[in-house]
mmCIF file of C-alpha atoms in Angstrom:
data_model
loop_
_atom_site.group_PDB
_atom_site.id
_atom_site.type_symbol
_atom_site.label_atom_id
_atom_site.label_comp_id
_atom_site.label_asym_id
_atom_site.label_seq_id
_atom_site.Cartn_x
_atom_site.Cartn_y
_atom_site.Cartn_z
ATOM 1 C CA THR A 1 84.644 -11.757 77.334
ATOM 2 C CA TYR A 2 81.186 -10.341 76.854
ATOM 3 C CA LEU A 3 77.704 -10.421 78.378
ATOM 4 C CA ILE A 4 74.304 -10.380 76.686
ATOM 5 C CA LEU A 5 71.789 -8.517 78.841
ATOM 6 C CA ALA A 6 68.241 -7.944 77.542
ATOM 7 C CA SER A 7 69.458 -8.192 73.936
ATOM 8 C CA ASN A 8 72.366 -5.798 74.565
ATOM 9 C CA ILE A 9 75.924 -7.054 74.121
ATOM 10 C CA ILE A 10 78.209 -5.685 76.840
ATOM 11 C CA ILE A 11 81.948 -5.549 76.168
ATOM 12 C CA ALA A 12 84.198 -4.195 78.933
ATOM 13 C CA ASP A 13 81.189 -2.456 80.567
ATOM 14 C CA LYS A 14 80.220 -0.748 77.305
ATOM 15 C CA ILE A 15 77.086 -1.451 75.253
ATOM 16 C CA LEU A 16 77.822 -2.460 71.675
ATOM 17 C CA LYS A 17 75.789 -0.544 69.095
ATOM 18 C CA SER A 18 73.771 -2.698 66.716
ATOM 19 C CA PRO A 19 75.205 -3.014 63.207
ATOM 20 C CA ARG A 20 73.717 -0.583 60.702
ATOM 21 C CA ILE A 21 70.727 -2.016 58.842
ATOM 22 C CA LEU A 22 71.678 -2.501 55.203
ATOM 23 C CA SER A 23 69.461 -1.393 52.328
ATOM 24 C CA ASP A 24 68.220 -4.009 49.843
ATOM 25 C CA THR A 25 70.875 -3.001 47.313
ATOM 26 C CA GLU A 26 73.582 -3.339 49.986
ATOM 27 C CA LEU A 27 72.289 -6.580 51.500
ATOM 28 C CA GLY A 28 72.214 -8.468 48.175
ATOM 29 C CA PRO A 29 75.923 -8.316 47.347
ATOM 30 C CA PHE A 30 76.769 -8.653 51.063
ATOM 31 C CA VAL A 31 74.926 -11.985 51.138
ATOM 32 C CA VAL A 32 76.715 -13.143 47.976
ATOM 33 C CA GLY A 33 80.047 -12.299 49.630
ATOM 34 C CA LEU A 34 79.022 -14.380 52.634
ATOM 35 C CA ILE A 35 78.022 -17.272 50.343
ATOM 36 C CA ASP A 36 81.325 -16.926 48.456
ATOM 37 C CA GLY A 37 83.190 -17.319 51.738
ATOM 38 C CA ASP A 38 81.240 -19.862 53.778
ATOM 39 C CA GLY A 39 78.438 -21.074 51.534
ATOM 40 C CA SER A 40 77.841 -24.333 49.736
ATOM 41 C CA LEU A 41 75.420 -24.914 46.839
ATOM 42 C CA GLN A 42 74.677 -28.629 46.789
ATOM 43 C CA VAL A 43 72.988 -30.935 44.293
ATOM 44 C CA ASN A 44 72.303 -34.408 45.667
ATOM 45 C CA HIS A 45 70.236 -37.374 44.501
ATOM 46 C CA TRP A 46 67.509 -39.400 46.175
ATOM 47 C CA ARG A 47 67.953 -43.093 45.432
ATOM 48 C CA LYS A 48 69.259 -42.159 41.979
ATOM 49 C CA LYS A 49 65.703 -41.211 41.032
ATOM 50 C CA ASN A 50 65.532 -37.449 41.423
ATOM 51 C CA LEU A 51 67.705 -34.505 42.394
ATOM 52 C CA GLN A 52 67.607 -32.416 45.563
ATOM 53 C CA TYR A 53 68.999 -28.912 46.046
ATOM 54 C CA ARG A 54 70.456 -27.170 49.062
ATOM 55 C CA LEU A 55 72.173 -23.955 50.070
ATOM 56 C CA VAL A 56 74.050 -23.978 53.373
ATOM 57 C CA VAL A 57 75.939 -21.075 54.939
ATOM 58 C CA LYS A 58 77.603 -22.337 58.116
ATOM 59 C CA LEU A 59 79.292 -20.093 60.684
ATOM 60 C CA ALA A 60 80.637 -20.443 64.200
ATOM 61 C CA ASP A 61 77.883 -19.627 66.712
ATOM 62 C CA LYS A 62 79.518 -16.435 67.921
ATOM 63 C CA PRO A 63 77.979 -13.077 68.851
ATOM 64 C CA LEU A 64 75.706 -11.573 66.144
ATOM 65 C CA ASN A 65 76.067 -14.424 63.625
ATOM 66 C CA SER A 66 72.675 -15.929 64.446
ATOM 67 C CA ASP A 67 70.991 -12.505 64.270
ATOM 68 C CA MET A 68 72.636 -11.808 60.917
ATOM 69 C CA LEU A 69 71.603 -15.139 59.378
ATOM 70 C CA SER A 70 68.068 -14.849 60.780
ATOM 71 C CA HIS A 71 67.645 -11.478 59.078
ATOM 72 C CA ILE A 72 68.998 -12.867 55.808
ATOM 73 C CA ALA A 73 66.590 -15.817 56.027
ATOM 74 C CA LYS A 74 63.654 -13.434 56.502
ATOM 75 C CA VAL A 75 64.624 -11.603 53.321
ATOM 76 C CA TYR A 76 65.664 -14.512 51.073
ATOM 77 C CA GLY A 77 63.869 -17.498 52.588
ATOM 78 C CA GLY A 78 65.009 -20.679 54.260
ATOM 79 C CA TYR A 79 65.604 -21.196 57.949
ATOM 80 C CA VAL A 80 68.351 -20.925 60.559
ATOM 81 C CA ARG A 81 69.494 -23.822 62.708
ATOM 82 C CA GLN A 82 72.001 -24.086 65.539
ATOM 83 C CA GLY A 83 73.946 -27.162 66.560
ATOM 84 C CA VAL A 84 77.147 -28.643 67.968
ATOM 85 C CA GLU A 85 79.887 -30.414 66.031
ATOM 86 C CA LYS A 86 83.066 -31.707 67.668
ATOM 87 C CA GLU A 87 82.269 -29.613 70.776
ATOM 88 C CA SER A 88 82.032 -26.425 68.704
ATOM 89 C CA ARG A 89 78.739 -24.607 68.352
ATOM 90 C CA TYR A 90 77.648 -23.524 64.885
ATOM 91 C CA VAL A 91 74.755 -21.709 63.259
ATOM 92 C CA GLN A 92 73.677 -22.241 59.673
ATOM 93 C CA TRP A 93 71.272 -20.767 57.140
ATOM 94 C CA ILE A 94 69.653 -23.446 54.997
ATOM 95 C CA ILE A 95 67.460 -23.382 51.902
ATOM 96 C CA ASN A 96 66.180 -26.603 50.331
ATOM 97 C CA ASP A 97 62.998 -25.432 48.611
ATOM 98 C CA GLN A 98 63.095 -25.251 44.814
ATOM 99 C CA ASN A 99 60.597 -22.389 44.624
ATOM 100 C CA THR A 100 62.735 -20.300 46.989
ATOM 101 C CA PHE A 101 65.774 -20.931 44.824
ATOM 102 C CA LYS A 102 63.929 -19.865 41.705
ATOM 103 C CA GLN A 103 62.292 -16.824 43.290
ATOM 104 C CA THR A 104 65.162 -15.357 45.343
ATOM 105 C CA ILE A 105 68.519 -17.133 45.127
ATOM 106 C CA LEU A 106 68.924 -17.483 41.359
ATOM 107 C CA PRO A 107 67.973 -13.812 40.793
ATOM 108 C CA LEU A 108 70.382 -12.817 43.585
ATOM 109 C CA LEU A 109 73.324 -14.758 42.111
ATOM 110 C CA ASP A 110 72.507 -13.600 38.584
ATOM 111 C CA ASN A 111 72.375 -9.937 39.677
ATOM 112 C CA TYR A 112 75.560 -10.224 41.746
ATOM 113 C CA PRO A 113 77.629 -13.114 40.323
ATOM 114 C CA PRO A 114 79.899 -14.868 42.862
ATOM 115 C CA LEU A 115 83.491 -13.650 42.743
ATOM 116 C CA THR A 116 85.308 -16.783 43.912
ATOM 117 C CA SER A 117 86.008 -19.463 41.322
ATOM 118 C CA ARG A 118 84.749 -22.120 43.761
ATOM 119 C CA MET A 119 81.285 -20.603 44.114
ATOM 120 C CA ARG A 120 81.044 -19.485 40.481
ATOM 121 C CA LEU A 121 81.591 -23.083 39.349
ATOM 122 C CA GLN A 122 79.256 -24.459 42.008
ATOM 123 C CA TYR A 123 76.616 -22.046 40.786
ATOM 124 C CA TYR A 124 77.042 -23.041 37.136
ATOM 125 C CA PHE A 125 76.534 -26.689 38.115
ATOM 126 C CA PHE A 126 73.684 -25.972 40.528
ATOM 127 C CA LYS A 127 71.741 -23.753 38.119
ATOM 128 C CA LYS A 128 72.151 -26.180 35.224
ATOM 129 C CA PHE A 129 70.650 -29.094 37.124
ATOM 130 C CA LEU A 130 67.974 -27.026 38.846
ATOM 131 C CA GLN A 131 66.726 -25.964 35.421
ATOM 132 C CA SER A 132 67.355 -29.323 33.729
ATOM 133 C CA PRO A 133 67.205 -32.092 36.379
ATOM 134 C CA ILE A 134 68.417 -35.034 34.308
ATOM 135 C CA VAL A 135 69.760 -37.582 36.786
ATOM 136 C CA GLU A 136 71.905 -39.465 34.247
ATOM 137 C CA HIS A 137 73.739 -36.263 33.258
ATOM 138 C CA TYR A 138 74.201 -35.370 36.932
ATOM 139 C CA PHE A 139 76.119 -38.586 37.652
ATOM 140 C CA ILE A 140 78.364 -37.990 34.643
ATOM 141 C CA GLU A 141 79.164 -34.381 35.494
ATOM 142 C CA ARG A 142 79.202 -34.150 39.297
ATOM 143 C CA GLY A 143 82.881 -35.073 39.523
ATOM 144 C CA LEU A 144 83.847 -32.532 36.861
ATOM 145 C CA LYS A 145 82.460 -29.436 38.600
ATOM 146 C CA TYR A 146 85.848 -27.737 38.990
ATOM 147 C CA LYS A 147 87.545 -29.189 35.920
ATOM 148 C CA ASN A 148 87.534 -25.918 33.963
ATOM 149 C CA ARG A 149 88.631 -23.649 36.826
ATOM 150 C CA ASP A 150 91.832 -22.507 35.109
ATOM 151 C CA SER A 151 89.976 -21.575 31.918
ATOM 152 C CA ILE A 152 87.694 -19.088 33.715
ATOM 153 C CA LEU A 153 90.409 -17.376 35.776
ATOM 154 C CA PRO A 154 90.554 -14.531 36.470
ATOM 155 C CA LEU A 155 86.814 -13.966 36.881
ATOM 156 C CA PHE A 156 87.355 -10.222 36.448
ATOM 157 C CA THR A 157 90.067 -7.672 35.688
ATOM 158 C CA GLU A 158 88.135 -4.678 37.036
ATOM 159 C CA VAL A 159 86.155 -4.957 40.262
ATOM 160 C CA PRO A 160 82.367 -4.960 39.706
ATOM 161 C CA ASN A 161 80.193 -2.103 40.957
ATOM 162 C CA TYR A 162 78.926 -4.196 43.879
ATOM 163 C CA PHE A 163 82.426 -5.000 45.178
ATOM 164 C CA LYS A 164 82.233 -2.705 48.236
ATOM 165 C CA GLU A 165 79.266 -4.526 49.763
ATOM 166 C CA TRP A 166 80.340 -7.946 48.477
ATOM 167 C CA LEU A 167 83.705 -7.534 50.182
ATOM 168 C CA ALA A 168 82.074 -6.807 53.544
ATOM 169 C CA GLY A 169 80.157 -10.094 53.308
ATOM 170 C CA PHE A 170 83.317 -11.914 52.261
ATOM 171 C CA ILE A 171 85.197 -10.430 55.220
ATOM 172 C CA GLU A 172 82.445 -11.769 57.526
ATOM 173 C CA SER A 173 83.529 -15.203 56.292
ATOM 174 C CA GLU A 174 87.230 -14.961 55.553
ATOM 175 C CA GLY A 175 88.665 -11.794 57.121
ATOM 176 C CA SER A 176 90.254 -11.462 60.545
ATOM 177 C CA PHE A 177 91.145 -8.539 62.812
ATOM 178 C CA SER A 178 93.897 -9.621 65.203
ATOM 179 C CA LEU A 179 95.551 -8.071 68.233
ATOM 180 C CA ARG A 180 99.027 -9.449 68.817
ATOM 181 C CA VAL A 181 100.594 -10.073 72.218
ATOM 182 C CA GLN A 182 102.942 -7.122 71.718
ATOM 183 C CA GLY A 183 99.972 -4.832 71.108
ATOM 184 C CA ASN A 184 100.407 -4.739 67.349
ATOM 185 C CA TYR A 185 97.334 -4.895 65.152
ATOM 186 C CA SER A 186 96.604 -6.456 61.804
ATOM 187 C CA PHE A 187 93.950 -7.388 59.294
ATOM 188 C CA SER A 188 94.337 -10.443 57.089
ATOM 189 C CA ILE A 189 92.318 -12.265 54.456
ATOM 190 C CA GLY A 190 93.032 -15.246 52.219
ATOM 191 C CA GLN A 191 91.500 -17.618 49.695
ATOM 192 C CA ASN A 192 92.284 -20.896 47.938
ATOM 193 C CA HIS A 193 93.095 -20.757 44.208
ATOM 194 C CA ASP A 194 92.041 -17.138 43.553
ATOM 195 C CA CYS A 195 95.126 -14.922 43.521
ATOM 196 C CA TYR A 196 93.249 -12.375 41.347
ATOM 197 C CA LEU A 197 90.664 -11.913 44.115
ATOM 198 C CA ILE A 198 93.138 -11.345 46.955
ATOM 199 C CA THR A 199 95.037 -8.953 44.665
ATOM 200 C CA ALA A 200 91.812 -7.036 43.983
ATOM 201 C CA ILE A 201 91.017 -6.782 47.713
ATOM 202 C CA ARG A 202 94.535 -5.563 48.501
ATOM 203 C CA ASP A 203 94.385 -2.975 45.699
ATOM 204 C CA TYR A 204 90.857 -1.865 46.678
ATOM 205 C CA TYR A 205 92.374 -0.620 49.940
ATOM 206 C CA GLY A 206 95.209 1.121 48.105
ATOM 207 C CA LEU A 207 97.781 -1.332 49.450
ATOM 208 C CA SER A 208 99.323 -2.567 46.222
ATOM 209 C CA HIS A 209 102.808 -2.307 47.752
ATOM 210 C CA LEU A 210 102.051 -5.245 50.070
ATOM 211 C CA THR A 211 103.171 -8.729 49.101
ATOM 212 C CA ILE A 212 100.631 -11.504 48.660
ATOM 213 C CA ALA A 213 101.792 -14.637 50.463
ATOM 214 C CA TYR A 214 101.519 -17.963 48.675
ATOM 215 C CA LYS A 215 101.141 -21.230 50.549
ATOM 216 C CA THR A 216 100.053 -24.768 49.780
ATOM 217 C CA GLY A 217 97.389 -26.347 51.964
ATOM 218 C CA LYS A 218 98.898 -29.077 54.138
ATOM 219 C CA ILE A 219 95.868 -31.330 53.759
ATOM 220 C CA SER A 220 94.136 -30.127 50.591
ATOM 221 C CA GLY A 221 97.257 -29.322 48.585
ATOM 222 C CA TYR A 222 95.411 -26.303 47.169
ATOM 223 C CA PRO A 223 97.258 -23.054 46.477
ATOM 224 C CA PHE A 224 96.352 -20.461 49.118
ATOM 225 C CA TYR A 225 96.832 -16.703 48.720
ATOM 226 C CA GLU A 226 96.767 -14.227 51.586
ATOM 227 C CA PHE A 227 97.701 -10.695 52.466
ATOM 228 C CA SER A 228 97.877 -8.952 55.822
ATOM 229 C CA VAL A 229 98.269 -5.321 56.784
ATOM 230 C CA GLY A 230 99.684 -4.027 60.061
ATOM 231 C CA SER A 231 100.250 -0.329 59.430
ATOM 232 C CA ALA A 232 97.953 2.219 61.069
ATOM 233 C CA ASN A 233 97.177 3.791 57.704
ATOM 234 C CA GLY A 234 96.388 0.522 55.925
ATOM 235 C CA THR A 235 94.380 -0.956 58.781
ATOM 236 C CA GLY A 236 92.488 2.316 59.094
ATOM 237 C CA LYS A 237 91.328 1.996 55.475
ATOM 238 C CA VAL A 238 89.899 -1.444 56.203
ATOM 239 C CA ILE A 239 88.129 -0.104 59.309
ATOM 240 C CA ASP A 240 86.706 2.807 57.272
ATOM 241 C CA HIS A 241 85.200 0.350 54.806
ATOM 242 C CA CYS A 242 83.933 -2.226 57.300
ATOM 243 C CA THR A 243 82.415 -0.186 60.122
ATOM 244 C CA SER A 244 79.110 0.622 58.412
ATOM 245 C CA LEU A 245 78.754 -2.681 56.525
ATOM 246 C CA LEU A 246 79.680 -5.629 58.765
ATOM 247 C CA GLN A 247 76.673 -7.407 60.273
ATOM 248 C CA GLY A 248 77.838 -10.453 62.227
ATOM 249 C CA TYR A 249 80.678 -11.614 64.449
ATOM 250 C CA LYS A 250 83.292 -9.704 62.462
ATOM 251 C CA TYR A 251 81.495 -6.479 63.479
ATOM 252 C CA TYR A 252 81.875 -7.605 67.099
ATOM 253 C CA GLN A 253 85.508 -8.586 66.475
ATOM 254 C CA LEU A 254 86.226 -5.204 64.901
ATOM 255 C CA ALA A 255 84.637 -3.377 67.849
ATOM 256 C CA VAL A 256 86.893 -5.256 70.287
ATOM 257 C CA PHE A 257 89.884 -4.692 67.991
ATOM 258 C CA VAL A 258 89.284 -0.927 67.937
ATOM 259 C CA SER A 259 88.560 -0.603 71.670
ATOM 260 C CA LYS A 260 91.744 -2.433 72.705
ATOM 261 C CA ASN A 261 94.040 -0.647 70.294
ATOM 262 C CA LYS A 262 95.697 2.597 71.325
ATOM 263 C CA VAL A 263 95.954 3.808 67.743
ATOM 264 C CA PHE A 264 92.242 3.345 66.981
ATOM 265 C CA ASN A 265 90.748 3.704 70.456
ATOM 266 C CA ASN A 266 89.356 7.142 69.564
ATOM 267 C CA ARG A 267 87.035 5.356 67.112
ATOM 268 C CA SER A 268 85.338 3.362 69.880
ATOM 269 C CA LYS A 269 82.437 5.809 69.845
ATOM 270 C CA GLU A 270 81.510 4.458 66.405
ATOM 271 C CA PHE A 271 80.820 1.068 67.984
ATOM 272 C CA PHE A 272 79.691 1.704 71.570
ATOM 273 C CA GLU A 273 76.855 3.666 73.126
#
């Protein structure tokens, strides 16, 4: 449980420090990581006459997520909207202006290419039809967006130089810090299709000895790859990386995770005033 008093978030009678403000060169890849995890680049048609373009990043409306998306919208354009769906509150960052795409989003995704196959292929499709909006070609190709996924995998064999910041944004979407009933602790992260990416994240933390779990989605049927770490040493490496980079709810989640864990409780001062 938490309280918000005069813009301060109170957790267990302690004031949560604000996340560190990221520099422009940190924020860019962070935002791409967030888009890779929870973003959608959409091309739609209006009465089969012209094409419309949209970026949506949708998150649960939990502590700090709205603040994070509002800051991103100020930097890259668009707007933030809150709503309710199936009794769950959400917050989303939306861009639907072509000039904004051309001025900020295309340069962003060209400078820091998405690292999931899903978003890389979405971006190929999106960019093609933003630059050449031929409606007839759109109807032919829209169902083939992911057809060549296997031919582009893996997207990389060495992590790019923006991986550190990208990974923090991706963790905001896909990572989880969990406290078990027995008091154990763990960090986990997973992704459909992209075993190379989960392998790279695991190895980035020096945890190559850990096994990557493979599952098949019950509904989607997609291959899903995941790894989790529960050792103090391994989890500590993830905390070292994330503390100064996380911006949204996962920063809040990590602060709670650290404060309730006997092993990491001495790090609470990094998160609380």
